[in-house]
mmCIF file with all atom_site columns, N, CA and C in Angstrom:
data_model
loop_
_atom_site.group_PDB
_atom_site.id
_atom_site.type_symbol
_atom_site.label_atom_id
_atom_site.label_alt_id
_atom_site.label_comp_id
_atom_site.label_asym_id
_atom_site.label_entity_id
_atom_site.label_seq_id
_atom_site.pdbx_PDB_ins_code
_atom_site.Cartn_x
_atom_site.Cartn_y
_atom_site.Cartn_z
_atom_site.occupancy
_atom_site.B_iso_or_equiv
_atom_site.pdbx_formal_charge
_atom_site.auth_seq_id
_atom_site.auth_comp_id
_atom_site.auth_asym_id
_atom_site.auth_atom_id
_atom_site.pdbx_PDB_model_num
ATOM 1   N N  . MET A 1 1  ? 8.958  7.208   -38.642 1.00 76.00 ? 1  MET A N  1
ATOM 2   C CA . MET A 1 1  ? 8.346  6.111   -38.232 1.00 76.00 ? 1  MET A CA 1
ATOM 3   C C  . MET A 1 1  ? 9.014  4.852   -37.627 1.00 76.00 ? 1  MET A C  1
ATOM 4   N N  . ASP A 1 2  ? 8.964  4.220   -36.770 1.00 91.00 ? 2  ASP A N  1
ATOM 5   C CA . ASP A 1 2  ? 9.346  3.336   -36.421 1.00 91.00 ? 2  ASP A CA 1
ATOM 6   C C  . ASP A 1 2  ? 9.521  2.168   -36.690 1.00 91.00 ? 2  ASP A C  1
ATOM 7   N N  . GLN A 1 3  ? 10.129 1.158   -36.080 1.00 93.00 ? 3  GLN A N  1
ATOM 8   C CA . GLN A 1 3  ? 9.824  0.107   -36.842 1.00 93.00 ? 3  GLN A CA 1
ATOM 9   C C  . GLN A 1 3  ? 8.264  -1.213  -36.909 1.00 93.00 ? 3  GLN A C  1
ATOM 10  N N  . GLU A 1 4  ? 7.509  -0.766  -35.736 1.00 92.00 ? 4  GLU A N  1
ATOM 11  C CA . GLU A 1 4  ? 6.329  -1.369  -35.275 1.00 92.00 ? 4  GLU A CA 1
ATOM 12  C C  . GLU A 1 4  ? 5.568  -0.349  -36.280 1.00 92.00 ? 4  GLU A C  1
ATOM 13  N N  . GLN A 1 5  ? 5.476  0.813   -36.371 1.00 93.00 ? 5  GLN A N  1
ATOM 14  C CA . GLN A 1 5  ? 4.709  1.168   -37.154 1.00 93.00 ? 5  GLN A CA 1
ATOM 15  C C  . GLN A 1 5  ? 5.077  0.787   -38.756 1.00 93.00 ? 5  GLN A C  1
ATOM 16  N N  . GLN A 1 6  ? 5.958  0.652   -39.390 1.00 95.00 ? 6  GLN A N  1
ATOM 17  C CA . GLN A 1 6  ? 6.523  0.238   -40.546 1.00 95.00 ? 6  GLN A CA 1
ATOM 18  C C  . GLN A 1 6  ? 5.469  -1.045  -40.893 1.00 95.00 ? 6  GLN A C  1
ATOM 19  N N  . ALA A 1 7  ? 6.282  -2.228  -39.809 1.00 95.00 ? 7  ALA A N  1
ATOM 20  C CA . ALA A 1 7  ? 5.331  -3.386  -40.107 1.00 95.00 ? 7  ALA A CA 1
ATOM 21  C C  . ALA A 1 7  ? 3.722  -3.312  -40.001 1.00 95.00 ? 7  ALA A C  1
ATOM 22  N N  . ILE A 1 8  ? 3.408  -2.343  -39.389 1.00 93.00 ? 8  ILE A N  1
ATOM 23  C CA . ILE A 1 8  ? 1.970  -2.786  -39.067 1.00 93.00 ? 8  ILE A CA 1
ATOM 24  C C  . ILE A 1 8  ? 1.054  -2.180  -40.298 1.00 93.00 ? 8  ILE A C  1
ATOM 25  N N  . VAL A 1 9  ? 1.954  -1.114  -40.744 1.00 95.00 ? 9  VAL A N  1
ATOM 26  C CA . VAL A 1 9  ? 1.496  -0.624  -42.293 1.00 95.00 ? 9  VAL A CA 1
ATOM 27  C C  . VAL A 1 9  ? 1.656  -1.554  -43.461 1.00 95.00 ? 9  VAL A C  1
ATOM 28  N N  . LEU A 1 10 ? 2.957  -2.444  -43.567 1.00 96.00 ? 10 LEU A N  1
ATOM 29  C CA . LEU A 1 10 ? 3.208  -3.453  -44.372 1.00 96.00 ? 10 LEU A CA 1
ATOM 30  C C  . LEU A 1 10 ? 2.255  -4.610  -44.166 1.00 96.00 ? 10 LEU A C  1
ATOM 31  N N  . CYS A 1 11 ? 1.729  -4.853  -43.318 1.00 95.00 ? 11 CYS A N  1
ATOM 32  C CA . CYS A 1 11 ? 0.415  -6.122  -42.850 1.00 95.00 ? 11 CYS A CA 1
ATOM 33  C C  . CYS A 1 11 ? -0.511 -5.466  -43.639 1.00 95.00 ? 11 CYS A C  1
ATOM 34  N N  . GLN A 1 12 ? -0.771 -4.381  -43.314 1.00 95.00 ? 12 GLN A N  1
ATOM 35  C CA . GLN A 1 12 ? -2.367 -4.061  -43.879 1.00 95.00 ? 12 GLN A CA 1
ATOM 36  C C  . GLN A 1 12 ? -2.576 -3.798  -45.014 1.00 95.00 ? 12 GLN A C  1
ATOM 37  N N  . LYS A 1 13 ? -1.029 -3.031  -45.556 1.00 97.00 ? 13 LYS A N  1
ATOM 38  C CA . LYS A 1 13 ? -1.581 -2.738  -46.993 1.00 97.00 ? 13 LYS A CA 1
ATOM 39  C C  . LYS A 1 13 ? -0.980 -4.250  -48.122 1.00 97.00 ? 13 LYS A C  1
ATOM 40  N N  . ASN A 1 14 ? -0.545 -5.386  -47.589 1.00 96.00 ? 14 ASN A N  1
ATOM 41  C CA . ASN A 1 14 ? -0.495 -6.680  -48.140 1.00 96.00 ? 14 ASN A CA 1
ATOM 42  C C  . ASN A 1 14 ? -1.234 -7.512  -47.572 1.00 96.00 ? 14 ASN A C  1
ATOM 43  N N  . GLU A 1 15 ? -2.483 -7.155  -46.814 1.00 94.00 ? 15 GLU A N  1
ATOM 44  C CA . GLU A 1 15 ? -3.466 -8.216  -46.273 1.00 94.00 ? 15 GLU A CA 1
ATOM 45  C C  . GLU A 1 15 ? -3.728 -8.995  -46.968 1.00 94.00 ? 15 GLU A C  1
ATOM 46  N N  . GLY A 1 16 ? -3.401 -10.232 -46.761 1.00 94.00 ? 16 GLY A N  1
ATOM 47  C CA . GLY A 1 16 ? -4.547 -11.134 -47.958 1.00 94.00 ? 16 GLY A CA 1
ATOM 48  C C  . GLY A 1 16 ? -3.643 -11.944 -48.849 1.00 94.00 ? 16 GLY A C  1
ATOM 49  N N  . LYS A 1 17 ? -2.355 -11.081 -49.432 1.00 97.00 ? 17 LYS A N  1
ATOM 50  C CA . LYS A 1 17 ? -1.762 -11.544 -50.129 1.00 97.00 ? 17 LYS A CA 1
ATOM 51  C C  . LYS A 1 17 ? -0.662 -12.558 -49.811 1.00 97.00 ? 17 LYS A C  1
ATOM 52  N N  . LYS A 1 18 ? -0.454 -13.251 -50.947 1.00 97.00 ? 18 LYS A N  1
ATOM 53  C CA . LYS A 1 18 ? 0.825  -14.395 -50.439 1.00 97.00 ? 18 LYS A CA 1
ATOM 54  C C  . LYS A 1 18 ? 2.126  -14.148 -51.042 1.00 97.00 ? 18 LYS A C  1
ATOM 55  N N  . PHE A 1 19 ? 3.346  -14.715 -49.794 1.00 98.00 ? 19 PHE A N  1
ATOM 56  C CA . PHE A 1 19 ? 4.537  -14.584 -50.162 1.00 98.00 ? 19 PHE A CA 1
ATOM 57  C C  . PHE A 1 19 ? 5.089  -15.752 -50.320 1.00 98.00 ? 19 PHE A C  1
ATOM 58  N N  . LEU A 1 20 ? 6.202  -16.021 -50.402 1.00 98.00 ? 20 LEU A N  1
ATOM 59  C CA . LEU A 1 20 ? 6.880  -17.335 -50.184 1.00 98.00 ? 20 LEU A CA 1
ATOM 60  C C  . LEU A 1 20 ? 8.232  -16.822 -49.334 1.00 98.00 ? 20 LEU A C  1
ATOM 61  N N  . TRP A 1 21 ? 8.569  -17.616 -48.393 1.00 97.00 ? 21 TRP A N  1
ATOM 62  C CA . TRP A 1 21 ? 9.735  -17.398 -47.309 1.00 97.00 ? 21 TRP A CA 1
ATOM 63  C C  . TRP A 1 21 ? 9.715  -18.432 -46.718 1.00 97.00 ? 21 TRP A C  1
ATOM 64  N N  . LYS A 1 22 ? 11.204 -18.337 -46.906 1.00 95.00 ? 22 LYS A N  1
ATOM 65  C CA . LYS A 1 22 ? 12.113 -19.719 -46.328 1.00 95.00 ? 22 LYS A CA 1
ATOM 66  C C  . LYS A 1 22 ? 11.197 -21.236 -46.822 1.00 95.00 ? 22 LYS A C  1
ATOM 67  N N  . GLY A 1 23 ? 11.059 -21.179 -47.918 1.00 95.00 ? 23 GLY A N  1
ATOM 68  C CA . GLY A 1 23 ? 10.447 -22.041 -48.577 1.00 95.00 ? 23 GLY A CA 1
ATOM 69  C C  . GLY A 1 23 ? 8.914  -22.030 -48.462 1.00 95.00 ? 23 GLY A C  1
ATOM 70  N N  . GLN A 1 24 ? 8.097  -21.228 -47.840 1.00 96.00 ? 24 GLN A N  1
ATOM 71  C CA . GLN A 1 24 ? 7.358  -21.997 -47.265 1.00 96.00 ? 24 GLN A CA 1
ATOM 72  C C  . GLN A 1 24 ? 5.839  -20.691 -48.092 1.00 96.00 ? 24 GLN A C  1
ATOM 73  N N  . GLU A 1 25 ? 4.391  -21.070 -48.531 1.00 97.00 ? 25 GLU A N  1
ATOM 74  C CA . GLU A 1 25 ? 3.777  -19.908 -49.062 1.00 97.00 ? 25 GLU A CA 1
ATOM 75  C C  . GLU A 1 25 ? 2.709  -19.633 -47.639 1.00 97.00 ? 25 GLU A C  1
ATOM 76  N N  . GLY A 1 26 ? 3.211  -18.226 -47.698 1.00 97.00 ? 26 GLY A N  1
ATOM 77  C CA . GLY A 1 26 ? 2.330  -17.945 -46.439 1.00 97.00 ? 26 GLY A CA 1
ATOM 78  C C  . GLY A 1 26 ? 1.688  -16.414 -46.399 1.00 97.00 ? 26 GLY A C  1
ATOM 79  N N  . VAL A 1 27 ? 0.923  -15.518 -45.726 1.00 98.00 ? 27 VAL A N  1
ATOM 80  C CA . VAL A 1 27 ? 0.898  -14.404 -45.432 1.00 98.00 ? 27 VAL A CA 1
ATOM 81  C C  . VAL A 1 27 ? 1.415  -14.020 -44.251 1.00 98.00 ? 27 VAL A C  1
ATOM 82  N N  . PHE A 1 28 ? 1.914  -12.156 -44.198 1.00 97.00 ? 28 PHE A N  1
ATOM 83  C CA . PHE A 1 28 ? 2.358  -11.685 -43.058 1.00 97.00 ? 28 PHE A CA 1
ATOM 84  C C  . PHE A 1 28 ? 0.887  -11.074 -42.201 1.00 97.00 ? 28 PHE A C  1
ATOM 85  N N  . GLU A 1 29 ? 0.581  -11.251 -40.922 1.00 96.00 ? 29 GLU A N  1
ATOM 86  C CA . GLU A 1 29 ? -0.272 -11.065 -39.965 1.00 96.00 ? 29 GLU A CA 1
ATOM 87  C C  . GLU A 1 29 ? 0.204  -10.072 -38.981 1.00 96.00 ? 29 GLU A C  1
ATOM 88  N N  . ILE A 1 30 ? -0.681 -8.943  -38.551 1.00 94.00 ? 30 ILE A N  1
ATOM 89  C CA . ILE A 1 30 ? -0.830 -8.460  -37.121 1.00 94.00 ? 30 ILE A CA 1
ATOM 90  C C  . ILE A 1 30 ? -1.472 -9.718  -36.167 1.00 94.00 ? 30 ILE A C  1
ATOM 91  N N  . VAL A 1 31 ? -0.582 -10.162 -34.999 1.00 89.00 ? 31 VAL A N  1
ATOM 92  C CA . VAL A 1 31 ? -1.468 -11.081 -33.857 1.00 89.00 ? 31 VAL A CA 1
ATOM 93  C C  . VAL A 1 31 ? -2.325 -10.372 -33.496 1.00 89.00 ? 31 VAL A C  1
ATOM 94  N N  . GLU A 1 32 ? -3.897 -10.595 -33.330 1.00 72.00 ? 32 GLU A N  1
ATOM 95  C CA . GLU A 1 32 ? -4.510 -9.530  -32.244 1.00 72.00 ? 32 GLU A CA 1
ATOM 96  C C  . GLU A 1 32 ? -4.098 -9.743  -30.917 1.00 72.00 ? 32 GLU A C  1
ATOM 97  N N  . ASP A 1 33 ? -3.902 -10.931 -30.949 1.00 59.00 ? 33 ASP A N  1
ATOM 98  C CA . ASP A 1 33 ? -3.734 -10.757 -28.911 1.00 59.00 ? 33 ASP A CA 1
ATOM 99  C C  . ASP A 1 33 ? -2.097 -10.669 -28.563 1.00 59.00 ? 33 ASP A C  1
ATOM 100 N N  . CYS A 1 34 ? -1.999 -9.335  -28.590 1.00 56.00 ? 34 CYS A N  1
ATOM 101 C CA . CYS A 1 34 ? -0.291 -8.928  -28.690 1.00 56.00 ? 34 CYS A CA 1
ATOM 102 C C  . CYS A 1 34 ? 0.643  -9.437  -26.792 1.00 56.00 ? 34 CYS A C  1
ATOM 103 N N  . ASN A 1 35 ? -0.326 -9.718  -26.207 1.00 56.00 ? 35 ASN A N  1
ATOM 104 C CA . ASN A 1 35 ? 0.194  -10.734 -24.418 1.00 56.00 ? 35 ASN A CA 1
ATOM 105 C C  . ASN A 1 35 ? 0.597  -12.222 -24.563 1.00 56.00 ? 35 ASN A C  1
ATOM 106 N N  . CYS A 1 36 ? 0.210  -12.716 -25.980 1.00 55.00 ? 36 CYS A N  1
ATOM 107 C CA . CYS A 1 36 ? -0.066 -13.914 -25.906 1.00 55.00 ? 36 CYS A CA 1
ATOM 108 C C  . CYS A 1 36 ? 1.369  -14.638 -25.636 1.00 55.00 ? 36 CYS A C  1
ATOM 109 N N  . CYS A 1 37 ? 2.728  -14.377 -25.521 1.00 57.00 ? 37 CYS A N  1
ATOM 110 C CA . CYS A 1 37 ? 3.900  -14.740 -25.087 1.00 57.00 ? 37 CYS A CA 1
ATOM 111 C C  . CYS A 1 37 ? 4.496  -13.791 -24.354 1.00 57.00 ? 37 CYS A C  1
ATOM 112 N N  . GLY A 1 38 ? 3.335  -13.145 -23.411 1.00 60.00 ? 38 GLY A N  1
ATOM 113 C CA . GLY A 1 38 ? 4.342  -12.681 -21.996 1.00 60.00 ? 38 GLY A CA 1
ATOM 114 C C  . GLY A 1 38 ? 3.689  -11.208 -22.015 1.00 60.00 ? 38 GLY A C  1
ATOM 115 N N  . ALA A 1 39 ? 3.516  -10.387 -20.810 1.00 59.00 ? 39 ALA A N  1
ATOM 116 C CA . ALA A 1 39 ? 2.974  -9.280  -20.592 1.00 59.00 ? 39 ALA A CA 1
ATOM 117 C C  . ALA A 1 39 ? 4.061  -8.245  -21.424 1.00 59.00 ? 39 ALA A C  1
ATOM 118 N N  . SER A 1 40 ? 3.571  -7.892  -22.441 1.00 63.00 ? 40 SER A N  1
ATOM 119 C CA . SER A 1 40 ? 4.215  -6.609  -23.117 1.00 63.00 ? 40 SER A CA 1
ATOM 120 C C  . SER A 1 40 ? 3.228  -5.925  -23.718 1.00 63.00 ? 40 SER A C  1
ATOM 121 N N  . ASN A 1 41 ? 3.811  -4.428  -24.208 1.00 72.00 ? 41 ASN A N  1
ATOM 122 C CA . ASN A 1 41 ? 2.425  -3.534  -24.875 1.00 72.00 ? 41 ASN A CA 1
ATOM 123 C C  . ASN A 1 41 ? 3.150  -3.642  -26.268 1.00 72.00 ? 41 ASN A C  1
ATOM 124 N N  . ASN A 1 42 ? 4.019  -4.581  -26.854 1.00 77.00 ? 42 ASN A N  1
ATOM 125 C CA . ASN A 1 42 ? 4.877  -4.678  -28.294 1.00 77.00 ? 42 ASN A CA 1
ATOM 126 C C  . ASN A 1 42 ? 3.957  -5.365  -29.298 1.00 77.00 ? 42 ASN A C  1
ATOM 127 N N  . VAL A 1 43 ? 3.539  -4.797  -30.110 1.00 84.00 ? 43 VAL A N  1
ATOM 128 C CA . VAL A 1 43 ? 2.815  -5.114  -31.386 1.00 84.00 ? 43 VAL A CA 1
ATOM 129 C C  . VAL A 1 43 ? 3.613  -6.857  -31.943 1.00 84.00 ? 43 VAL A C  1
ATOM 130 N N  . LEU A 1 44 ? 2.953  -7.872  -31.917 1.00 88.00 ? 44 LEU A N  1
ATOM 131 C CA . LEU A 1 44 ? 3.278  -9.445  -32.321 1.00 88.00 ? 44 LEU A CA 1
ATOM 132 C C  . LEU A 1 44 ? 2.920  -9.277  -33.720 1.00 88.00 ? 44 LEU A C  1
ATOM 133 N N  . PHE A 1 45 ? 3.599  -10.308 -34.440 1.00 94.00 ? 45 PHE A N  1
ATOM 134 C CA . PHE A 1 45 ? 3.242  -10.249 -36.141 1.00 94.00 ? 45 PHE A CA 1
ATOM 135 C C  . PHE A 1 45 ? 3.872  -12.073 -36.193 1.00 94.00 ? 45 PHE A C  1
ATOM 136 N N  . CYS A 1 46 ? 3.270  -12.285 -37.245 1.00 96.00 ? 46 CYS A N  1
ATOM 137 C CA . CYS A 1 46 ? 3.426  -13.614 -37.481 1.00 96.00 ? 46 CYS A CA 1
ATOM 138 C C  . CYS A 1 46 ? 3.491  -14.038 -39.315 1.00 96.00 ? 46 CYS A C  1
ATOM 139 N N  . PHE A 1 47 ? 4.094  -14.764 -39.662 1.00 97.00 ? 47 PHE A N  1
ATOM 140 C CA . PHE A 1 47 ? 4.118  -15.508 -41.132 1.00 97.00 ? 47 PHE A CA 1
ATOM 141 C C  . PHE A 1 47 ? 3.240  -16.580 -40.850 1.00 97.00 ? 47 PHE A C  1
ATOM 142 N N  . GLN A 1 48 ? 2.126  -16.723 -41.123 1.00 97.00 ? 48 GLN A N  1
ATOM 143 C CA . GLN A 1 48 ? 1.105  -17.784 -41.077 1.00 97.00 ? 48 GLN A CA 1
ATOM 144 C C  . GLN A 1 48 ? 1.268  -18.230 -42.715 1.00 97.00 ? 48 GLN A C  1
ATOM 145 N N  . SER A 1 49 ? 1.570  -19.817 -42.370 1.00 96.00 ? 49 SER A N  1
ATOM 146 C CA . SER A 1 49 ? 1.646  -20.799 -43.821 1.00 96.00 ? 49 SER A CA 1
ATOM 147 C C  . SER A 1 49 ? 0.694  -21.619 -43.372 1.00 96.00 ? 49 SER A C  1
ATOM 148 N N  . GLU A 1 50 ? 0.347  -23.095 -44.084 1.00 94.00 ? 50 GLU A N  1
ATOM 149 C CA . GLU A 1 50 ? -0.842 -23.701 -44.308 1.00 94.00 ? 50 GLU A CA 1
ATOM 150 C C  . GLU A 1 50 ? -0.599 -25.011 -43.309 1.00 94.00 ? 50 GLU A C  1
ATOM 151 N N  . THR A 1 51 ? 1.372  -24.898 -42.695 1.00 94.00 ? 51 THR A N  1
ATOM 152 C CA . THR A 1 51 ? 1.319  -25.954 -41.633 1.00 94.00 ? 51 THR A CA 1
ATOM 153 C C  . THR A 1 51 ? 1.927  -24.975 -40.595 1.00 94.00 ? 51 THR A C  1
ATOM 154 N N  . LYS A 1 52 ? 1.976  -24.236 -40.033 1.00 94.00 ? 52 LYS A N  1
ATOM 155 C CA . LYS A 1 52 ? 3.192  -23.317 -39.279 1.00 94.00 ? 52 LYS A CA 1
ATOM 156 C C  . LYS A 1 52 ? 3.034  -22.089 -39.331 1.00 94.00 ? 52 LYS A C  1
ATOM 157 N N  . ARG A 1 53 ? 3.371  -21.399 -37.938 1.00 94.00 ? 53 ARG A N  1
ATOM 158 C CA . ARG A 1 53 ? 2.814  -20.153 -37.612 1.00 94.00 ? 53 ARG A CA 1
ATOM 159 C C  . ARG A 1 53 ? 4.242  -19.992 -37.094 1.00 94.00 ? 53 ARG A C  1
ATOM 160 N N  . THR A 1 54 ? 4.855  -18.577 -37.269 1.00 96.00 ? 54 THR A N  1
ATOM 161 C CA . THR A 1 54 ? 6.344  -18.077 -36.957 1.00 96.00 ? 54 THR A CA 1
ATOM 162 C C  . THR A 1 54 ? 5.885  -16.829 -36.507 1.00 96.00 ? 54 THR A C  1
ATOM 163 N N  . MET A 1 55 ? 6.342  -16.548 -35.323 1.00 94.00 ? 55 MET A N  1
ATOM 164 C CA . MET A 1 55 ? 5.606  -15.481 -34.690 1.00 94.00 ? 55 MET A CA 1
ATOM 165 C C  . MET A 1 55 ? 6.800  -14.732 -34.620 1.00 94.00 ? 55 MET A C  1
ATOM 166 N N  . LEU A 1 56 ? 7.102  -13.036 -34.884 1.00 95.00 ? 56 LEU A N  1
ATOM 167 C CA . LEU A 1 56 ? 8.053  -12.338 -35.255 1.00 95.00 ? 56 LEU A CA 1
ATOM 168 C C  . LEU A 1 56 ? 7.673  -11.544 -34.761 1.00 95.00 ? 56 LEU A C  1
ATOM 169 N N  . ASP A 1 57 ? 8.731  -10.167 -34.336 1.00 92.00 ? 57 ASP A N  1
ATOM 170 C CA . ASP A 1 57 ? 8.428  -8.891  -33.638 1.00 92.00 ? 57 ASP A CA 1
ATOM 171 C C  . ASP A 1 57 ? 8.502  -7.800  -34.776 1.00 92.00 ? 57 ASP A C  1
ATOM 172 N N  . ALA A 1 58 ? 8.381  -7.190  -34.851 1.00 94.00 ? 58 ALA A N  1
ATOM 173 C CA . ALA A 1 58 ? 8.235  -5.810  -35.546 1.00 94.00 ? 58 ALA A CA 1
ATOM 174 C C  . ALA A 1 58 ? 9.857  -5.717  -37.234 1.00 94.00 ? 58 ALA A C  1
ATOM 175 N N  . GLY A 1 59 ? 10.981 -6.015  -35.868 1.00 95.00 ? 59 GLY A N  1
ATOM 176 C CA . GLY A 1 59 ? 12.216 -5.509  -36.886 1.00 95.00 ? 59 GLY A CA 1
ATOM 177 C C  . GLY A 1 59 ? 12.372 -6.965  -37.421 1.00 95.00 ? 59 GLY A C  1
ATOM 178 N N  . MET A 1 60 ? 11.922 -8.313  -36.705 1.00 96.00 ? 60 MET A N  1
ATOM 179 C CA . MET A 1 60 ? 12.064 -9.528  -37.293 1.00 96.00 ? 60 MET A CA 1
ATOM 180 C C  . MET A 1 60 ? 11.065 -9.530  -38.977 1.00 96.00 ? 60 MET A C  1
ATOM 181 N N  . LEU A 1 61 ? 9.750  -9.067  -38.813 1.00 97.00 ? 61 LEU A N  1
ATOM 182 C CA . LEU A 1 61 ? 8.928  -8.879  -39.777 1.00 97.00 ? 61 LEU A CA 1
ATOM 183 C C  . LEU A 1 61 ? 9.546  -7.661  -40.676 1.00 97.00 ? 61 LEU A C  1
ATOM 184 N N  . LEU A 1 62 ? 10.454 -6.862  -40.915 1.00 97.00 ? 62 LEU A N  1
ATOM 185 C CA . LEU A 1 62 ? 10.950 -6.123  -41.710 1.00 97.00 ? 62 LEU A CA 1
ATOM 186 C C  . LEU A 1 62 ? 11.611 -6.520  -42.670 1.00 97.00 ? 62 LEU A C  1
ATOM 187 N N  . LYS A 1 63 ? 12.332 -7.720  -41.579 1.00 97.00 ? 63 LYS A N  1
ATOM 188 C CA . LYS A 1 63 ? 13.643 -8.162  -42.179 1.00 97.00 ? 63 LYS A CA 1
ATOM 189 C C  . LYS A 1 63 ? 12.767 -9.782  -42.839 1.00 97.00 ? 63 LYS A C  1
ATOM 190 N N  . ALA A 1 64 ? 11.740 -10.004 -43.065 1.00 97.00 ? 64 ALA A N  1
ATOM 191 C CA . ALA A 1 64 ? 11.743 -11.143 -43.482 1.00 97.00 ? 64 ALA A CA 1
ATOM 192 C C  . ALA A 1 64 ? 10.556 -11.181 -44.513 1.00 97.00 ? 64 ALA A C  1
ATOM 193 N N  . PHE A 1 65 ? 9.916  -10.125 -44.497 1.00 97.00 ? 65 PHE A N  1
ATOM 194 C CA . PHE A 1 65 ? 9.087  -9.170  -45.367 1.00 97.00 ? 65 PHE A CA 1
ATOM 195 C C  . PHE A 1 65 ? 10.332 -8.727  -46.290 1.00 97.00 ? 65 PHE A C  1
ATOM 196 N N  . GLN A 1 66 ? 11.579 -8.333  -46.294 1.00 97.00 ? 66 GLN A N  1
ATOM 197 C CA . GLN A 1 66 ? 13.340 -8.272  -47.659 1.00 97.00 ? 66 GLN A CA 1
ATOM 198 C C  . GLN A 1 66 ? 13.141 -9.153  -48.097 1.00 97.00 ? 66 GLN A C  1
ATOM 199 N N  . GLU A 1 67 ? 12.875 -10.349 -47.334 1.00 97.00 ? 67 GLU A N  1
ATOM 200 C CA . GLU A 1 67 ? 13.966 -11.900 -47.965 1.00 97.00 ? 67 GLU A CA 1
ATOM 201 C C  . GLU A 1 67 ? 12.686 -12.641 -48.607 1.00 97.00 ? 67 GLU A C  1
ATOM 202 N N  . SER A 1 68 ? 11.618 -12.137 -48.755 1.00 97.00 ? 68 SER A N  1
ATOM 203 C CA . SER A 1 68 ? 10.106 -12.618 -49.655 1.00 97.00 ? 68 SER A CA 1
ATOM 204 C C  . SER A 1 68 ? 9.774  -12.207 -50.941 1.00 97.00 ? 68 SER A C  1
ATOM 205 N N  . LYS A 1 69 ? 9.227  -13.428 -51.113 1.00 97.00 ? 69 LYS A N  1
ATOM 206 C CA . LYS A 1 69 ? 9.118  -12.466 -52.742 1.00 97.00 ? 69 LYS A CA 1
ATOM 207 C C  . LYS A 1 69 ? 7.859  -13.043 -52.492 1.00 97.00 ? 69 LYS A C  1
ATOM 208 N N  . PRO A 1 70 ? 6.828  -11.683 -53.266 1.00 96.00 ? 70 PRO A N  1
ATOM 209 C CA . PRO A 1 70 ? 5.514  -12.418 -53.821 1.00 96.00 ? 70 PRO A CA 1
ATOM 210 C C  . PRO A 1 70 ? 5.001  -13.008 -54.411 1.00 96.00 ? 70 PRO A C  1
ATOM 211 N N  . LEU A 1 71 ? 4.047  -13.792 -54.124 1.00 96.00 ? 71 LEU A N  1
ATOM 212 C CA . LEU A 1 71 ? 3.211  -14.931 -55.026 1.00 96.00 ? 71 LEU A CA 1
ATOM 213 C C  . LEU A 1 71 ? 2.047  -14.507 -55.410 1.00 96.00 ? 71 LEU A C  1
#
């Protein structure tokens, strides 16, 4: 399974579950508009907290997920 598919599965399995990452509480999500940051066929992801959305590619999401703690 490639990184993008792994990231999709992680987001789907943890939908709605809150995590603590870099001092912020939030959720990992798949960004529905995959071309929001330029023309690409890559799936994009984000960490959505109450005040901030951090855009992530698949590799970044997998790393962030490992660094985070479930709440």
